[in-house]
Amino acid sequence: MVVGFEDVFAAAERLEGVAHRTPVLRSRLIDEQLGIEVVFKAENFQRMGAFKFRGAFNAVSKLSEEQRRAGVVTYSSGNHAQAISLAAQLLGVPATIVMPHDAPASKVSATSGYGGKIVRYDRYSEDREEIGHALAREEGLTLIPPYDHPDVIAGQGTAAKELFEDVGELDALFVPLGGGGLLSGTAVATRASSPGCLLNGVEPEAGDDGLRSLRCGEIVHIDTPRTIADGAQTQHLGTHTFEIIRRDVDDIRTASDAQLVEAMRLFATYLKIVVEPTGCLGFAAARAAAPDFQGKRIGVIISGGNVDLERYASLLGS
Ligand SMILES: *Cc1c(COP(=O)(O)O)cnc(C)c1O
């Protein structure tokens, strides 16, 4: 097996005192409205604003001295870029980030703010993985991809490990899904900590490749989906993430952009928190599924909170 609970455990030790142990939030009004008891793991409060710091720091800290000196490279639509930049800066490692031209301004400036060197590309016509591999080859950098890497997966699994430590076992858990790093890491933690928990990945309705992959038993590739959930605009699951997801995840659900906006509004109203559209996937699906889970204890991972304020205001105003 590529990633076991011992890897998540080791990642948690590396992250101790470096990553935040994010809070678990509750809202009595949300519980009453939905007829379920919901616990929210608030990774919007993680360093750099999303869970991705966990996987990035775990992966960069496992590099050899020689690899650290040469530096790392990655491709990302945003949060992984910031995460690698920050992790590399903390560990004194140079970082190069391949980012799309249309990445949100807040993500671009945060990434360069952490010291990462940015190389731009067009997400609708160029292949970011090819660009990343070429830079790794030509400049001797170590490529740390955003999700399909055992150390990244193990790091992402530490959020759910903390959640189960804090709240005990759950009846179901809803987790945002892009390339599957968060979901597969969560799956490893869930099977060890709350084996009976019904584990659901949630992806944007416009990009349901994960659901289709699970149904047909092989990785389905799609065009870049057009959705407000920019952190989940992935075209396919990874080899490692798919292997874990097909074994340990019970179901994959989808959420529409309208459902994401509604979840964003509820987060602002009841929890008083800013959550980016992708971070709303889990709650959007949990709300839709609530009639099937009456009286049950449900976990939701809020994966991140990085959204330009103008964009946030215009999404909520529409
Ligand atoms: C990256 C990201 C996701 C998706 O994570 P994967 O590991 O690619 O599945 C979800 N939410 C946010 C906020 C992200 O940054």
mmCIF file of N, CA and C in Angstrom, residues 132-201:
data_model
loop_
_atom_site.group_PDB
_atom_site.id
_atom_site.type_symbol
_atom_site.label_atom_id
_atom_site.label_comp_id
_atom_site.label_asym_id
_atom_site.label_seq_id
_atom_site.Cartn_x
_atom_site.Cartn_y
_atom_site.Cartn_z
ATOM 1 N N GLY A 132 6.015 21.473 -15.667
ATOM 2 C CA GLY A 132 6.647 21.147 -14.381
ATOM 3 C C GLY A 132 7.738 20.092 -14.527
ATOM 4 N N HIS A 133 7.432 19.030 -15.292
ATOM 5 C CA HIS A 133 8.430 17.963 -15.502
ATOM 6 C C HIS A 133 9.654 18.487 -16.247
ATOM 7 N N ALA A 134 9.409 19.360 -17.234
ATOM 8 C CA ALA A 134 10.533 19.907 -18.012
ATOM 9 C C ALA A 134 11.452 20.729 -17.114
ATOM 10 N N LEU A 135 10.855 21.566 -16.234
ATOM 11 C CA LEU A 135 11.669 22.375 -15.318
ATOM 12 C C LEU A 135 12.460 21.482 -14.362
ATOM 13 N N ALA A 136 11.833 20.418 -13.902
ATOM 14 C CA ALA A 136 12.504 19.497 -12.980
ATOM 15 C C ALA A 136 13.725 18.890 -13.668
ATOM 16 N N ARG A 137 13.515 18.455 -14.915
ATOM 17 C CA ARG A 137 14.578 17.828 -15.688
ATOM 18 C C ARG A 137 15.717 18.793 -15.969
ATOM 19 N N GLU A 138 15.338 19.977 -16.474
ATOM 20 C CA GLU A 138 16.360 20.919 -16.937
ATOM 21 C C GLU A 138 17.128 21.575 -15.794
ATOM 22 N N GLU A 139 16.461 21.797 -14.648
ATOM 23 C CA GLU A 139 17.114 22.545 -13.574
ATOM 24 C C GLU A 139 17.426 21.686 -12.349
ATOM 25 N N GLY A 140 17.193 20.370 -12.469
ATOM 26 C CA GLY A 140 17.522 19.462 -11.364
ATOM 27 C C GLY A 140 16.654 19.648 -10.128
ATOM 28 N N LEU A 141 15.427 20.165 -10.337
ATOM 29 C CA LEU A 141 14.530 20.405 -9.202
ATOM 30 C C LEU A 141 13.725 19.139 -8.878
ATOM 31 N N THR A 142 13.254 19.041 -7.654
ATOM 32 C CA THR A 142 12.370 17.932 -7.288
ATOM 33 C C THR A 142 10.929 18.388 -7.469
ATOM 34 N N LEU A 143 10.180 17.622 -8.262
ATOM 35 C CA LEU A 143 8.776 17.968 -8.512
ATOM 36 C C LEU A 143 7.899 17.445 -7.365
ATOM 37 N N ILE A 144 7.138 18.343 -6.779
ATOM 38 C CA ILE A 144 6.161 17.910 -5.760
ATOM 39 C C ILE A 144 4.771 18.230 -6.291
ATOM 40 N N PRO A 145 4.107 17.231 -6.857
ATOM 41 C CA PRO A 145 2.807 17.473 -7.479
ATOM 42 C C PRO A 145 1.749 17.781 -6.418
ATOM 43 N N PRO A 146 0.625 18.386 -6.832
ATOM 44 C CA PRO A 146 -0.365 18.844 -5.845
ATOM 45 C C PRO A 146 -1.117 17.738 -5.117
ATOM 46 N N TYR A 147 -1.226 16.563 -5.716
ATOM 47 C CA TYR A 147 -1.996 15.534 -4.991
ATOM 48 C C TYR A 147 -1.460 14.120 -5.129
ATOM 49 N N ASP A 148 -0.866 13.773 -6.276
ATOM 50 C CA ASP A 148 -0.552 12.352 -6.478
ATOM 51 C C ASP A 148 0.848 11.988 -5.986
ATOM 52 N N HIS A 149 1.055 12.090 -4.692
ATOM 53 C CA HIS A 149 2.368 11.860 -4.103
ATOM 54 C C HIS A 149 2.145 11.318 -2.685
ATOM 55 N N PRO A 150 2.786 10.193 -2.336
ATOM 56 C CA PRO A 150 2.515 9.577 -1.026
ATOM 57 C C PRO A 150 2.719 10.522 0.166
ATOM 58 N N ASP A 151 3.750 11.373 0.118
ATOM 59 C CA ASP A 151 4.001 12.267 1.260
ATOM 60 C C ASP A 151 2.976 13.394 1.339
ATOM 61 N N VAL A 152 2.484 13.808 0.164
ATOM 62 C CA VAL A 152 1.426 14.822 0.133
ATOM 63 C C VAL A 152 0.139 14.205 0.700
ATOM 64 N N ILE A 153 -0.190 13.012 0.246
ATOM 65 C CA ILE A 153 -1.404 12.320 0.708
ATOM 66 C C ILE A 153 -1.356 12.125 2.230
ATOM 67 N N ALA A 154 -0.213 11.649 2.731
ATOM 68 C CA ALA A 154 -0.088 11.390 4.177
ATOM 69 C C ALA A 154 -0.256 12.689 4.963
ATOM 70 N N GLY A 155 0.324 13.778 4.460
ATOM 71 C CA GLY A 155 0.184 15.070 5.145
ATOM 72 C C GLY A 155 -1.266 15.520 5.184
ATOM 73 N N GLN A 156 -1.961 15.394 4.059
ATOM 74 C CA GLN A 156 -3.368 15.834 4.017
ATOM 75 C C GLN A 156 -4.221 15.023 4.983
ATOM 76 N N GLY A 157 -3.836 13.773 5.214
ATOM 77 C CA GLY A 157 -4.611 12.910 6.117
ATOM 78 C C GLY A 157 -4.575 13.352 7.571
ATOM 79 N N THR A 158 -3.639 14.257 7.907
ATOM 80 C CA THR A 158 -3.531 14.660 9.316
ATOM 81 C C THR A 158 -4.707 15.533 9.767
ATOM 82 N N ALA A 159 -5.389 16.194 8.820
ATOM 83 C CA ALA A 159 -6.548 17.017 9.221
ATOM 84 C C ALA A 159 -7.647 16.115 9.788
ATOM 85 N N ALA A 160 -7.957 15.026 9.069
ATOM 86 C CA ALA A 160 -9.003 14.117 9.549
ATOM 87 C C ALA A 160 -8.557 13.388 10.819
ATOM 88 N N LYS A 161 -7.275 13.075 10.908
ATOM 89 C CA LYS A 161 -6.762 12.433 12.131
ATOM 90 C C LYS A 161 -7.074 13.323 13.337
ATOM 91 N N GLU A 162 -6.793 14.623 13.199
ATOM 92 C CA GLU A 162 -7.087 15.558 14.296
ATOM 93 C C GLU A 162 -8.593 15.620 14.581
ATOM 94 N N LEU A 163 -9.371 15.644 13.505
ATOM 95 C CA LEU A 163 -10.831 15.731 13.684
ATOM 96 C C LEU A 163 -11.341 14.556 14.524
ATOM 97 N N PHE A 164 -10.925 13.331 14.168
ATOM 98 C CA PHE A 164 -11.395 12.158 14.925
ATOM 99 C C PHE A 164 -10.863 12.176 16.356
ATOM 100 N N GLU A 165 -9.637 12.662 16.538
ATOM 101 C CA GLU A 165 -9.113 12.772 17.908
ATOM 102 C C GLU A 165 -9.981 13.720 18.731
ATOM 103 N N ASP A 166 -10.458 14.783 18.082
ATOM 104 C CA ASP A 166 -11.209 15.800 18.814
ATOM 105 C C ASP A 166 -12.672 15.431 19.035
ATOM 106 N N VAL A 167 -13.295 14.740 18.079
ATOM 107 C CA VAL A 167 -14.749 14.514 18.197
ATOM 108 C C VAL A 167 -15.144 13.039 18.291
ATOM 109 N N GLY A 168 -14.204 12.129 18.190
ATOM 110 C CA GLY A 168 -14.548 10.705 18.221
ATOM 111 C C GLY A 168 -15.081 10.243 16.871
ATOM 112 N N GLU A 169 -15.714 9.067 16.867
ATOM 113 C CA GLU A 169 -16.158 8.495 15.592
ATOM 114 C C GLU A 169 -17.365 9.259 15.030
ATOM 115 N N LEU A 170 -17.518 9.180 13.716
ATOM 116 C CA LEU A 170 -18.610 9.878 13.031
ATOM 117 C C LEU A 170 -19.414 8.890 12.186
ATOM 118 N N ASP A 171 -20.666 9.260 11.900
ATOM 119 C CA ASP A 171 -21.490 8.410 11.025
ATOM 120 C C ASP A 171 -21.128 8.625 9.555
ATOM 121 N N ALA A 172 -20.783 9.851 9.206
ATOM 122 C CA ALA A 172 -20.412 10.144 7.815
ATOM 123 C C ALA A 172 -19.482 11.349 7.797
ATOM 124 N N LEU A 173 -18.682 11.427 6.729
ATOM 125 C CA LEU A 173 -17.760 12.553 6.566
ATOM 126 C C LEU A 173 -17.805 12.997 5.109
ATOM 127 N N PHE A 174 -17.879 14.322 4.892
ATOM 128 C CA PHE A 174 -17.959 14.901 3.545
ATOM 129 C C PHE A 174 -16.703 15.720 3.278
ATOM 130 N N VAL A 175 -16.013 15.385 2.181
ATOM 131 C CA VAL A 175 -14.675 15.923 1.933
ATOM 132 C C VAL A 175 -14.571 16.451 0.499
ATOM 133 N N PRO A 176 -14.129 17.709 0.320
ATOM 134 C CA PRO A 176 -13.928 18.236 -1.037
ATOM 135 C C PRO A 176 -12.951 17.357 -1.847
ATOM 136 N N LEU A 177 -13.231 17.242 -3.145
ATOM 137 C CA LEU A 177 -12.410 16.383 -4.007
ATOM 138 C C LEU A 177 -12.011 17.108 -5.283
ATOM 139 N N GLY A 178 -10.692 17.201 -5.492
ATOM 140 C CA GLY A 178 -10.160 17.682 -6.758
ATOM 141 C C GLY A 178 -9.392 16.523 -7.370
ATOM 142 N N GLY A 179 -8.070 16.512 -7.118
ATOM 143 C CA GLY A 179 -7.263 15.389 -7.585
ATOM 144 C C GLY A 179 -7.229 14.226 -6.598
ATOM 145 N N GLY A 180 -7.729 14.468 -5.399
ATOM 146 C CA GLY A 180 -7.902 13.370 -4.448
ATOM 147 C C GLY A 180 -6.846 13.246 -3.361
ATOM 148 N N GLY A 181 -5.942 14.218 -3.242
ATOM 149 C CA GLY A 181 -4.957 14.145 -2.164
ATOM 150 C C GLY A 181 -5.617 14.231 -0.795
ATOM 151 N N LEU A 182 -6.523 15.189 -0.649
ATOM 152 C CA LEU A 182 -7.216 15.348 0.635
ATOM 153 C C LEU A 182 -8.103 14.138 0.913
ATOM 154 N N LEU A 183 -8.846 13.708 -0.102
ATOM 155 C CA LEU A 183 -9.780 12.598 0.114
ATOM 156 C C LEU A 183 -9.046 11.289 0.413
ATOM 157 N N SER A 184 -7.960 11.011 -0.300
ATOM 158 C CA SER A 184 -7.276 9.729 -0.049
ATOM 159 C C SER A 184 -6.568 9.737 1.307
ATOM 160 N N GLY A 185 -5.946 10.872 1.671
ATOM 161 C CA GLY A 185 -5.343 10.961 2.996
ATOM 162 C C GLY A 185 -6.393 10.827 4.085
ATOM 163 N N THR A 186 -7.544 11.466 3.859
ATOM 164 C CA THR A 186 -8.657 11.379 4.806
ATOM 165 C C THR A 186 -9.156 9.942 4.910
ATOM 166 N N ALA A 187 -9.153 9.235 3.783
ATOM 167 C CA ALA A 187 -9.615 7.844 3.774
ATOM 168 C C ALA A 187 -8.720 6.977 4.655
ATOM 169 N N VAL A 188 -7.413 7.179 4.557
ATOM 170 C CA VAL A 188 -6.478 6.386 5.375
ATOM 171 C C VAL A 188 -6.721 6.676 6.857
ATOM 172 N N ALA A 189 -6.890 7.952 7.198
ATOM 173 C CA ALA A 189 -7.135 8.323 8.599
ATOM 174 C C ALA A 189 -8.482 7.797 9.085
ATOM 175 N N THR A 190 -9.480 7.852 8.203
ATOM 176 C CA THR A 190 -10.827 7.431 8.591
ATOM 177 C C THR A 190 -10.892 5.930 8.849
ATOM 178 N N ARG A 191 -10.290 5.145 7.974
ATOM 179 C CA ARG A 191 -10.361 3.688 8.158
ATOM 180 C C ARG A 191 -9.653 3.259 9.441
ATOM 181 N N ALA A 192 -8.656 4.057 9.893
ATOM 182 C CA ALA A 192 -7.955 3.734 11.132
ATOM 183 C C ALA A 192 -8.695 4.262 12.362
ATOM 184 N N SER A 193 -9.371 5.407 12.223
ATOM 185 C CA SER A 193 -9.904 6.090 13.404
ATOM 186 C C SER A 193 -11.410 5.933 13.584
ATOM 187 N N SER A 194 -12.126 5.705 12.490
ATOM 188 C CA SER A 194 -13.589 5.606 12.568
ATOM 189 C C SER A 194 -14.055 4.688 11.443
ATOM 190 N N PRO A 195 -13.732 3.381 11.586
ATOM 191 C CA PRO A 195 -13.873 2.449 10.462
ATOM 192 C C PRO A 195 -15.278 2.399 9.868
ATOM 193 N N GLY A 196 -16.303 2.632 10.672
ATOM 194 C CA GLY A 196 -17.665 2.520 10.147
ATOM 195 C C GLY A 196 -18.182 3.790 9.502
ATOM 196 N N CYS A 197 -17.376 4.829 9.492
ATOM 197 C CA CYS A 197 -17.812 6.133 8.965
ATOM 198 C C CYS A 197 -18.016 6.047 7.453
ATOM 199 N N LEU A 198 -19.157 6.541 6.986
ATOM 200 C CA LEU A 198 -19.441 6.572 5.548
ATOM 201 C C LEU A 198 -18.692 7.747 4.941
ATOM 202 N N LEU A 199 -17.701 7.453 4.118
ATOM 203 C CA LEU A 199 -16.823 8.514 3.614
ATOM 204 C C LEU A 199 -17.234 8.949 2.206
ATOM 205 N N ASN A 200 -17.535 10.257 2.072
ATOM 206 C CA ASN A 200 -18.002 10.821 0.798
ATOM 207 C C ASN A 200 -17.026 11.861 0.271
ATOM 208 N N GLY A 201 -16.590 11.704 -0.965
ATOM 209 C CA GLY A 201 -15.862 12.766 -1.651
ATOM 210 C C GLY A 201 -16.884 13.644 -2.344
#
